[in-house]
Amino acid sequence: GQSLEQPSEVTAVEGAIVQINCTYQTSGFYGLSWYQQHDGGAPTFLSYNGLDGLEETGRFSSFLSRSDSYGYLLLQELQMKDSASYFCAVSLPFGQNFVFGPGTRLSVLP
Amino acid sequence: EAGVAQSPRYKIIEKRQSVAFWCNPISGHATLYWYQQILGQGPKLLIQFQNNGVVDDSQLPKDRFSAERLKGVDSTLKIQPAKLEDSAVYLCASSLASDRERDGYTFGSGTRLTVV
């Protein structure tokens, strides 16, 4: 079976740094992706980690440790517009599909 | 480029009625997905098409759900008859088959279905 775990909610203030963790147990693993979804909106792709280590894209960074079955999304210099739900997603090998985590709701306070 | 188009945006039906959703993917995207997202949960794959062929429909409740992608472009998802537990947002996504991990999926805005 496939299992992903994320914290259900995280709260932080504007300008702060927040880390959203994701642990996974899947039958096979190809990579870890992150998606952002505002209320009522479509999920939008943020980042992908196929190898261990840190990937940086502007204010967002994503990290993967295959040996620990663990990854995180790091958001720096938080802005009010970052308030949204964030989903990690495991892509399975051999062309199989993504499995999405339950999502973490981030609230950014002024 | 134009995004993934879905319609309708909202739908309210009574249980046991039927409903259909439409999706037009990004031009050139061979792979199309239908996801079900229940409030407060992550998207769950219902079916994946590669061109007009089904790649994965293992999680599609085939006794009531059906989907087709004629001519490898537009797709429709149908529910017949609907149950209360089908209330959810139905998301369509598309991707380039060759680089779906690196570029990610592009999702449409979804259809919010309420079954009463």
CSV table of C-alpha atoms in Angstrom, one decimal:
chain,number,residue,atom,x,y,z
A,1,GLY,CA,0.0,0.0,0.0
A,2,GLN,CA,0.9,3.7,-0.2
A,3,SER,CA,1.0,6.0,2.9
A,4,LEU,CA,2.1,9.6,3.1
A,5,GLU,CA,2.0,11.7,6.3
A,6,GLN,CA,2.1,15.5,6.7
A,7,PRO,CA,1.1,17.8,9.5
A,8,SER,CA,-2.5,18.8,9.1
A,9,GLU,CA,-1.9,22.5,10.0
A,10,VAL,CA,1.0,25.0,10.3
A,11,THR,CA,0.8,28.6,11.4
A,12,ALA,CA,3.5,31.2,11.0
A,13,VAL,CA,3.8,35.0,10.7
A,14,GLU,CA,4.8,37.1,7.8
A,15,GLY,CA,8.5,37.2,7.1
A,16,ALA,CA,9.2,34.0,9.0
A,17,ILE,CA,10.5,30.6,7.7
A,18,VAL,CA,8.3,27.5,7.9
A,19,GLN,CA,9.1,23.8,7.1
A,20,ILE,CA,6.4,21.3,6.1
A,21,ASN,CA,7.5,17.7,6.5
A,22,CYS,CA,6.4,14.7,4.5
A,23,THR,CA,7.2,11.0,5.3
A,24,TYR,CA,6.2,8.3,3.0
A,25,GLN,CA,5.8,4.5,2.8
A,26,THR,CA,5.2,3.3,-0.7
A,27,SER,CA,5.8,0.2,-2.8
A,28,GLY,CA,8.4,1.8,-5.0
A,29,PHE,CA,9.7,5.3,-5.2
A,30,TYR,CA,10.8,7.5,-8.1
A,31,GLY,CA,10.6,11.0,-6.7
A,32,LEU,CA,8.9,13.5,-4.4
A,33,SER,CA,6.9,16.6,-5.7
A,34,TRP,CA,5.2,19.5,-3.9
A,35,TYR,CA,2.0,21.2,-4.9
A,36,GLN,CA,0.3,24.4,-3.6
A,37,GLN,CA,-3.5,24.8,-3.6
A,38,HIS,CA,-5.3,27.9,-2.6
A,39,ASP,CA,-8.9,27.5,-1.4
A,40,GLY,CA,-11.2,26.9,-4.3
A,41,GLY,CA,-8.2,26.8,-6.7
A,42,ALA,CA,-6.3,24.2,-8.7
A,43,PRO,CA,-3.2,22.5,-7.3
A,44,THR,CA,-0.1,24.1,-8.8
A,45,PHE,CA,3.3,22.4,-9.1
A,46,LEU,CA,6.1,23.8,-6.9
A,47,SER,CA,9.0,21.5,-7.0
A,48,TYR,CA,10.4,18.0,-7.7
A,49,ASN,CA,13.2,16.0,-6.0
A,50,GLY,CA,14.4,13.0,-7.8
A,51,LEU,CA,17.7,12.8,-6.0
A,52,ASP,CA,18.7,13.3,-2.3
A,53,GLY,CA,19.4,16.9,-1.3
A,54,LEU,CA,18.1,20.4,-1.6
A,55,GLU,CA,16.4,22.0,-4.6
A,56,GLU,CA,15.9,25.7,-4.5
A,57,THR,CA,13.4,27.8,-6.4
A,58,GLY,CA,13.2,31.4,-5.2
A,59,ARG,CA,11.7,31.6,-1.7
A,60,PHE,CA,10.8,27.9,-1.8
A,61,SER,CA,13.2,25.0,-1.3
A,62,SER,CA,12.5,21.2,-1.2
A,63,PHE,CA,14.6,18.5,0.4
A,64,LEU,CA,14.6,14.7,0.0
A,65,SER,CA,16.3,11.9,1.9
A,66,ARG,CA,15.5,8.6,0.3
A,67,SER,CA,17.2,6.6,3.0
A,68,ASP,CA,14.8,8.2,5.6
A,69,SER,CA,11.8,8.2,3.3
A,70,TYR,CA,11.4,11.8,4.2
A,71,GLY,CA,11.2,15.2,2.6
A,72,TYR,CA,10.3,18.7,3.4
A,73,LEU,CA,9.2,22.0,1.8
A,74,LEU,CA,10.9,25.1,3.2
A,75,LEU,CA,9.2,28.4,2.6
A,76,GLN,CA,11.2,31.6,3.4
A,77,GLU,CA,10.2,35.2,3.8
A,78,LEU,CA,6.6,34.2,4.2
A,79,GLN,CA,3.9,36.3,2.6
A,80,MET,CA,0.2,36.5,3.2
A,81,LYS,CA,-0.4,35.0,-0.3
A,82,ASP,CA,1.5,31.8,0.9
A,83,SER,CA,-1.6,30.9,2.9
A,84,ALA,CA,-2.7,27.7,1.2
A,85,SER,CA,-2.7,23.9,1.4
A,86,TYR,CA,0.6,22.2,0.5
A,87,PHE,CA,0.6,18.6,-0.7
A,88,CYS,CA,3.6,16.3,-1.1
A,89,ALA,CA,3.2,13.6,-3.8
A,90,VAL,CA,5.3,10.5,-4.5
A,91,SER,CA,5.8,9.5,-8.1
A,92,LEU,CA,6.0,5.7,-8.4
A,93,PRO,CA,8.3,4.0,-10.8
A,94,PHE,CA,7.6,2.5,-14.2
A,95,GLY,CA,5.2,5.2,-15.3
A,96,GLN,CA,2.8,4.7,-12.4
A,97,ASN,CA,1.0,7.6,-11.0
A,98,PHE,CA,1.6,10.1,-8.2
A,99,VAL,CA,0.2,9.4,-4.8
A,100,PHE,CA,-0.7,12.6,-3.0
A,101,GLY,CA,-0.4,13.2,0.8
A,102,PRO,CA,-3.3,14.5,2.9
A,103,GLY,CA,-2.1,18.1,2.7
A,104,THR,CA,-0.9,20.7,5.2
A,105,ARG,CA,-2.9,23.9,5.6
A,106,LEU,CA,-0.5,26.8,6.1
A,107,SER,CA,-1.9,30.0,7.7
A,108,VAL,CA,0.3,33.1,7.5
A,109,LEU,CA,-0.6,35.7,10.1
A,110,PRO,CA,0.2,39.5,9.8
B,1,GLU,CA,-0.3,28.6,-23.2
B,2,ALA,CA,-3.9,28.0,-22.3
B,3,GLY,CA,-4.5,26.0,-19.2
B,4,VAL,CA,-6.6,22.9,-18.6
B,5,ALA,CA,-10.3,23.8,-19.1
B,6,GLN,CA,-13.0,22.1,-17.1
B,7,SER,CA,-16.8,22.5,-17.0
B,8,PRO,CA,-19.1,23.0,-15.3
B,9,ARG,CA,-17.5,24.8,-12.4
B,10,TYR,CA,-20.2,23.7,-9.9
B,11,LYS,CA,-22.9,21.1,-10.0
B,12,ILE,CA,-25.6,20.2,-7.5
B,13,ILE,CA,-27.6,17.0,-8.1
B,14,GLU,CA,-29.8,14.7,-6.1
B,15,LYS,CA,-28.6,11.2,-5.2
B,16,ARG,CA,-29.3,8.6,-7.9
B,17,GLN,CA,-29.1,11.2,-10.6
B,18,SER,CA,-26.4,11.2,-13.2
B,19,VAL,CA,-23.8,13.8,-14.0
B,20,ALA,CA,-21.0,14.4,-16.5
B,21,PHE,CA,-17.9,16.5,-16.4
B,22,TRP,CA,-15.8,17.8,-19.3
B,23,CYS,CA,-12.1,18.4,-19.6
B,24,ASN,CA,-9.9,19.9,-22.3
B,25,PRO,CA,-6.2,19.4,-21.6
B,26,ILE,CA,-3.3,21.6,-22.6
B,27,SER,CA,-2.6,21.2,-26.3
B,28,GLY,CA,0.1,18.6,-26.9
B,29,HIS,CA,-0.3,16.9,-23.5
B,30,ALA,CA,-0.8,13.2,-24.3
B,31,THR,CA,-1.5,12.2,-20.7
B,32,LEU,CA,-4.7,13.1,-19.0
B,33,TYR,CA,-5.8,12.3,-15.4
B,34,TRP,CA,-9.0,12.6,-13.5
B,35,TYR,CA,-8.7,13.0,-9.7
B,36,GLN,CA,-11.3,13.1,-6.9
B,37,GLN,CA,-10.6,15.5,-4.0
B,38,ILE,CA,-12.8,15.2,-1.0
B,39,LEU,CA,-12.8,18.2,1.2
B,40,GLY,CA,-9.7,18.3,3.5
B,41,GLN,CA,-7.9,15.5,1.7
B,42,GLY,CA,-5.4,15.1,-1.1
B,43,PRO,CA,-6.4,14.3,-4.7
B,44,LYS,CA,-7.0,10.7,-5.4
B,45,LEU,CA,-6.5,9.3,-8.9
B,46,LEU,CA,-9.5,7.9,-10.6
B,47,ILE,CA,-8.2,7.2,-14.1
B,48,GLN,CA,-5.3,8.0,-16.4
B,49,PHE,CA,-5.3,8.2,-20.2
B,50,GLN,CA,-2.4,8.1,-22.5
B,51,ASN,CA,-3.7,9.5,-25.8
B,52,ASN,CA,-7.1,7.8,-26.0
B,53,GLY,CA,-6.1,4.6,-24.2
B,54,VAL,CA,-6.6,3.9,-20.5
B,55,VAL,CA,-3.4,3.4,-18.6
B,56,ASP,CA,-4.7,3.1,-15.0
B,57,ASP,CA,-8.3,2.8,-13.8
B,58,SER,CA,-7.7,0.6,-10.8
B,59,GLN,CA,-9.3,3.1,-8.4
B,60,LEU,CA,-12.3,4.0,-10.6
B,61,PRO,CA,-15.6,2.7,-9.1
B,62,LYS,CA,-16.6,1.1,-12.3
B,63,ASP,CA,-20.1,0.2,-11.2
B,64,ARG,CA,-21.0,3.9,-11.3
B,65,PHE,CA,-18.1,5.9,-12.8
B,66,SER,CA,-17.1,5.9,-16.4
B,67,ALA,CA,-14.7,8.0,-18.5
B,68,GLU,CA,-13.7,8.3,-22.1
B,69,ARG,CA,-11.2,10.3,-24.1
B,70,LEU,CA,-12.3,10.2,-27.7
B,71,LYS,CA,-9.7,11.2,-30.3
B,72,GLY,CA,-7.1,11.6,-27.5
B,73,VAL,CA,-8.0,15.2,-26.7
B,74,ASP,CA,-11.1,16.1,-24.6
B,75,SER,CA,-12.3,13.8,-21.9
B,76,THR,CA,-15.6,13.3,-20.1
B,77,LEU,CA,-16.2,11.7,-16.7
B,78,LYS,CA,-19.6,10.4,-15.8
B,79,ILE,CA,-21.2,9.3,-12.6
B,80,GLN,CA,-24.4,7.2,-12.8
B,81,PRO,CA,-26.1,6.9,-10.3
B,82,ALA,CA,-24.5,9.4,-7.9
B,83,LYS,CA,-24.2,8.7,-4.1
B,84,LEU,CA,-23.9,11.2,-1.3
B,85,GLU,CA,-20.2,10.2,-0.8
B,86,ASP,CA,-19.4,11.3,-4.4
B,87,SER,CA,-19.6,14.9,-3.2
B,88,ALA,CA,-16.1,16.2,-4.0
B,89,VAL,CA,-14.1,18.3,-6.4
B,90,TYR,CA,-13.3,16.5,-9.6
B,91,LEU,CA,-9.9,17.7,-11.0
B,92,CYS,CA,-8.6,17.1,-14.4
B,93,ALA,CA,-4.9,17.3,-15.0
B,94,SER,CA,-2.6,16.8,-18.0
B,95,SER,CA,1.1,16.3,-18.5
B,96,LEU,CA,3.7,15.8,-21.1
B,97,ALA,CA,4.3,12.0,-20.9
B,98,SER,CA,8.0,12.5,-21.3
B,99,ASP,CA,8.7,14.8,-18.3
B,100,ARG,CA,5.8,14.7,-15.9
B,101,GLU,CA,8.0,14.6,-12.8
B,102,ARG,CA,10.3,17.5,-13.7
B,103,ASP,CA,7.5,19.7,-15.0
B,104,GLY,CA,4.6,18.4,-12.9
B,105,TYR,CA,1.0,18.1,-13.7
B,106,THR,CA,-1.1,21.0,-14.8
B,107,PHE,CA,-4.5,20.9,-13.1
B,108,GLY,CA,-7.7,22.5,-14.1
B,109,SER,CA,-9.8,24.5,-11.6
B,110,GLY,CA,-12.1,21.5,-11.1
B,111,THR,CA,-15.8,20.8,-10.8
B,112,ARG,CA,-17.3,21.0,-7.4
B,113,LEU,CA,-20.0,18.4,-7.1
B,114,THR,CA,-22.6,18.4,-4.3
B,115,VAL,CA,-24.9,15.4,-4.1
B,116,VAL,CA,-28.0,16.0,-1.9
